[in-house]
Short mmCIF file of C-alpha atoms and ligand atoms in Angstrom, two decimals:
data_model
loop_
_atom_site.label_atom_id
_atom_site.label_comp_id
_atom_site.label_asym_id
_atom_site.label_seq_id
_atom_site.Cartn_x
_atom_site.Cartn_y
_atom_site.Cartn_z
CA MET A 24 -0.37 -0.21 -0.22
CA LEU A 25 1.38 3.63 -0.94
CA THR A 26 2.07 6.06 1.42
CA GLN A 27 0.49 8.84 1.90
CA GLU A 28 4.04 11.30 2.15
CA GLU A 29 3.76 8.75 -1.38
CA LEU A 30 0.97 9.89 -2.50
CA ALA A 31 1.46 13.67 -1.90
CA GLU A 32 4.53 13.48 -3.91
CA ILE A 33 3.21 11.84 -6.68
CA GLU A 34 -0.01 13.82 -6.30
CA ALA A 35 1.81 17.19 -6.58
CA VAL A 36 3.89 15.63 -9.90
CA LEU A 37 1.15 15.05 -11.81
CA THR A 38 -0.52 18.69 -11.66
CA CYS A 39 3.15 18.55 -14.43
CA TYR A 40 1.56 16.09 -16.63
CA PRO A 41 -0.74 16.37 -18.36
CA GLN A 42 -2.46 12.72 -18.82
CA LYS A 43 -1.54 10.65 -15.69
CA ARG A 44 -0.20 7.72 -17.16
CA ALA A 45 2.78 10.31 -18.94
CA ALA A 46 4.07 10.73 -14.90
CA CYS A 47 4.38 6.91 -14.15
CA VAL A 48 8.20 7.42 -14.31
CA GLU A 49 8.30 10.09 -12.02
CA ALA A 50 5.47 7.55 -10.04
CA LEU A 51 7.94 4.94 -10.10
CA LYS A 52 11.04 7.84 -9.02
CA THR A 53 9.11 8.22 -5.65
CA VAL A 54 8.78 4.91 -4.18
CA GLN A 55 11.50 3.79 -4.95
CA ARG A 56 13.18 6.80 -3.41
CA HIS A 57 11.17 5.92 -0.57
CA ARG A 58 11.66 2.27 0.04
CA GLY A 59 14.40 1.66 -2.45
CA TRP A 60 13.20 -0.14 -5.02
CA VAL A 61 10.48 -0.80 -6.97
CA SER A 62 8.11 -4.63 -5.46
CA ASP A 63 4.81 -6.36 -7.15
CA GLU A 64 3.34 -5.21 -4.30
CA SER A 65 4.30 -1.68 -5.14
CA LEU A 66 3.98 -1.81 -8.50
CA SER A 67 0.62 -3.24 -8.01
CA ASP A 68 -0.70 -0.69 -6.26
CA LEU A 69 0.96 1.68 -7.84
CA ALA A 70 -0.64 0.94 -11.20
CA ASP A 71 -3.79 0.88 -9.70
CA PHE A 72 -2.90 4.63 -8.37
CA MET A 73 -2.12 5.79 -12.08
CA ASP A 74 -5.27 3.90 -13.86
CA MET A 75 -2.96 1.30 -15.83
CA THR A 76 -2.16 -2.54 -15.18
CA ALA A 77 0.70 -3.85 -13.52
CA ASP A 78 1.85 -4.86 -16.92
CA GLU A 79 1.73 -1.86 -17.89
CA LEU A 80 3.79 0.09 -15.99
CA ASP A 81 6.33 -2.81 -14.97
CA SER A 82 7.30 -2.46 -18.90
CA VAL A 83 8.14 1.28 -18.44
CA ALA A 84 10.24 0.17 -15.00
CA THR A 85 12.15 -2.51 -16.74
CA PHE A 86 12.30 -0.07 -19.48
CA TYR A 87 14.82 2.39 -17.38
CA ASN A 88 17.80 0.72 -15.89
CA LEU A 89 17.62 2.82 -12.99
CA ILE A 90 13.88 1.66 -11.46
CA PHE A 91 15.57 -1.23 -9.53
CA ARG A 92 13.08 -4.13 -9.36
CA LYS A 93 14.70 -6.59 -6.81
CA PRO A 94 16.23 -5.04 -3.64
CA VAL A 95 19.69 -3.15 -3.62
CA GLY A 96 21.78 -1.91 -1.31
CA ARG A 97 21.42 1.26 0.70
CA HIS A 98 24.31 2.38 -1.98
CA VAL A 99 24.39 1.79 -6.02
CA ILE A 100 27.87 2.38 -7.73
CA LEU A 101 26.97 2.56 -11.00
CA VAL A 102 30.36 1.88 -13.34
CA CYS A 103 30.17 3.45 -16.50
CA ASN A 104 31.29 0.62 -18.98
CA SER A 105 30.58 3.21 -22.44
CA VAL A 106 33.75 4.82 -24.75
CA SER A 107 35.47 7.40 -22.74
CA CYS A 108 35.29 5.25 -19.19
CA TRP A 109 37.31 1.77 -21.11
CA VAL A 110 39.23 3.65 -22.66
CA MET A 111 40.56 5.31 -19.89
CA GLY A 112 40.53 2.58 -17.64
CA TYR A 113 37.08 0.52 -16.33
CA GLU A 114 38.13 -2.83 -16.64
CA GLN A 115 40.62 -1.64 -13.78
CA VAL A 116 38.08 1.38 -12.09
CA LEU A 117 35.15 -2.16 -11.85
CA ASP A 118 38.86 -4.93 -10.90
CA TYR A 119 39.49 -2.22 -7.98
CA ILE A 120 35.68 -1.91 -6.71
CA ARG A 121 35.10 -5.15 -6.71
CA GLU A 122 37.64 -6.71 -5.63
CA GLY A 123 37.92 -4.16 -2.27
CA LEU A 124 33.67 -5.70 -1.71
CA GLY A 125 33.99 -8.56 -2.91
CA ILE A 126 31.33 -8.89 -5.72
CA GLY A 127 30.87 -9.01 -8.93
CA LEU A 128 27.97 -6.68 -11.29
CA GLY A 129 24.55 -7.26 -10.08
CA GLU A 130 25.49 -8.30 -6.61
CA THR A 131 25.12 -6.40 -2.83
CA THR A 132 27.42 -6.73 0.15
CA ALA A 133 26.78 -8.80 2.29
CA ASP A 134 25.51 -5.57 4.94
CA GLY A 135 23.63 -4.57 2.47
CA ARG A 136 25.72 -1.04 1.43
CA PHE A 137 26.43 -1.37 -1.32
CA THR A 138 25.13 -2.70 -4.95
CA LEU A 139 27.36 -2.80 -7.73
CA LEU A 140 25.88 -2.20 -11.17
CA PRO A 141 27.30 -1.78 -15.21
CA ASN A 142 25.28 1.51 -16.91
CA VAL A 143 25.96 3.14 -19.86
CA CYS A 144 27.53 6.52 -20.49
CA LEU A 145 26.68 8.97 -17.70
CA GLY A 146 28.02 12.42 -18.75
CA THR A 147 30.64 13.31 -18.05
CA CYS A 148 33.10 11.21 -20.65
CA ASP A 149 35.21 14.34 -19.60
CA GLN A 150 36.12 13.30 -16.95
CA ALA A 151 36.52 9.58 -17.65
CA PRO A 152 37.05 7.33 -16.13
CA ALA A 153 33.34 7.96 -13.56
CA ILE A 154 30.78 6.42 -11.63
CA MET A 155 27.69 7.56 -10.22
CA ILE A 156 26.75 6.28 -6.54
CA ASP A 157 22.83 7.10 -5.66
CA ASP A 158 22.73 10.50 -7.06
CA ASP A 159 27.04 11.78 -7.57
CA LEU A 160 28.87 11.85 -10.49
CA HIS A 161 32.42 10.81 -9.67
CA GLY A 162 34.85 10.82 -12.74
CA ASN A 163 39.32 10.72 -12.66
CA LEU A 164 39.31 8.11 -10.58
CA ASP A 165 41.98 5.93 -9.75
CA THR A 166 42.28 4.39 -6.89
CA GLN A 167 42.96 6.33 -4.30
CA LYS A 168 39.61 8.21 -5.24
CA ILE A 169 38.28 4.55 -5.53
CA ASP A 170 38.14 4.48 -1.31
CA ASP A 171 37.97 8.09 -0.30
CA ILE A 172 34.41 8.09 -2.24
CA LEU A 173 33.37 4.55 -0.95
CA ALA A 174 34.59 5.77 2.19
CA ARG A 175 32.09 8.29 2.48
CA TYR A 176 28.69 6.36 2.19
CA GLU A 177 27.65 4.43 4.96
S1 LIG B 228 32.01 7.93 -21.80
FE1 LIG B 228 31.61 7.19 -19.36
S2 LIG B 228 30.62 8.92 -18.51
FE2 LIG B 228 30.64 9.17 -20.01
#
């Protein structure tokens, strides 16, 4: 069941769109912001509220890679694997993070702190190699920087 707070935030967003369903990505993001991910139950409740079928809403949710349909850690690390980052050291960055956290792509640390996911271009190619943690971009990475950055996220 959606909370009153979630519903209020979604209602506010609806005023910006000509049709209710046009706001479905923002509505999904709202639910995810509150719960960390979008469960089947949340998706079904949200679909009812948005006057959509669960399948329609799920097709949107699974199209966007930043809507999480499975539980994730408290922080999500997106590692850019597109061309600029690939040329500038993507593999070294990924290997260092994987070894440091003891997880592979698509996995979550045992303490629930981090989930590690691949991602296409993060739009900061001039600072490749880059990662994004939650809403924060980090570029020009080297191993020392990675340690410092990860230490900021509890
Ligand atoms: S290629 Fe990595 S940020 Fe663009």
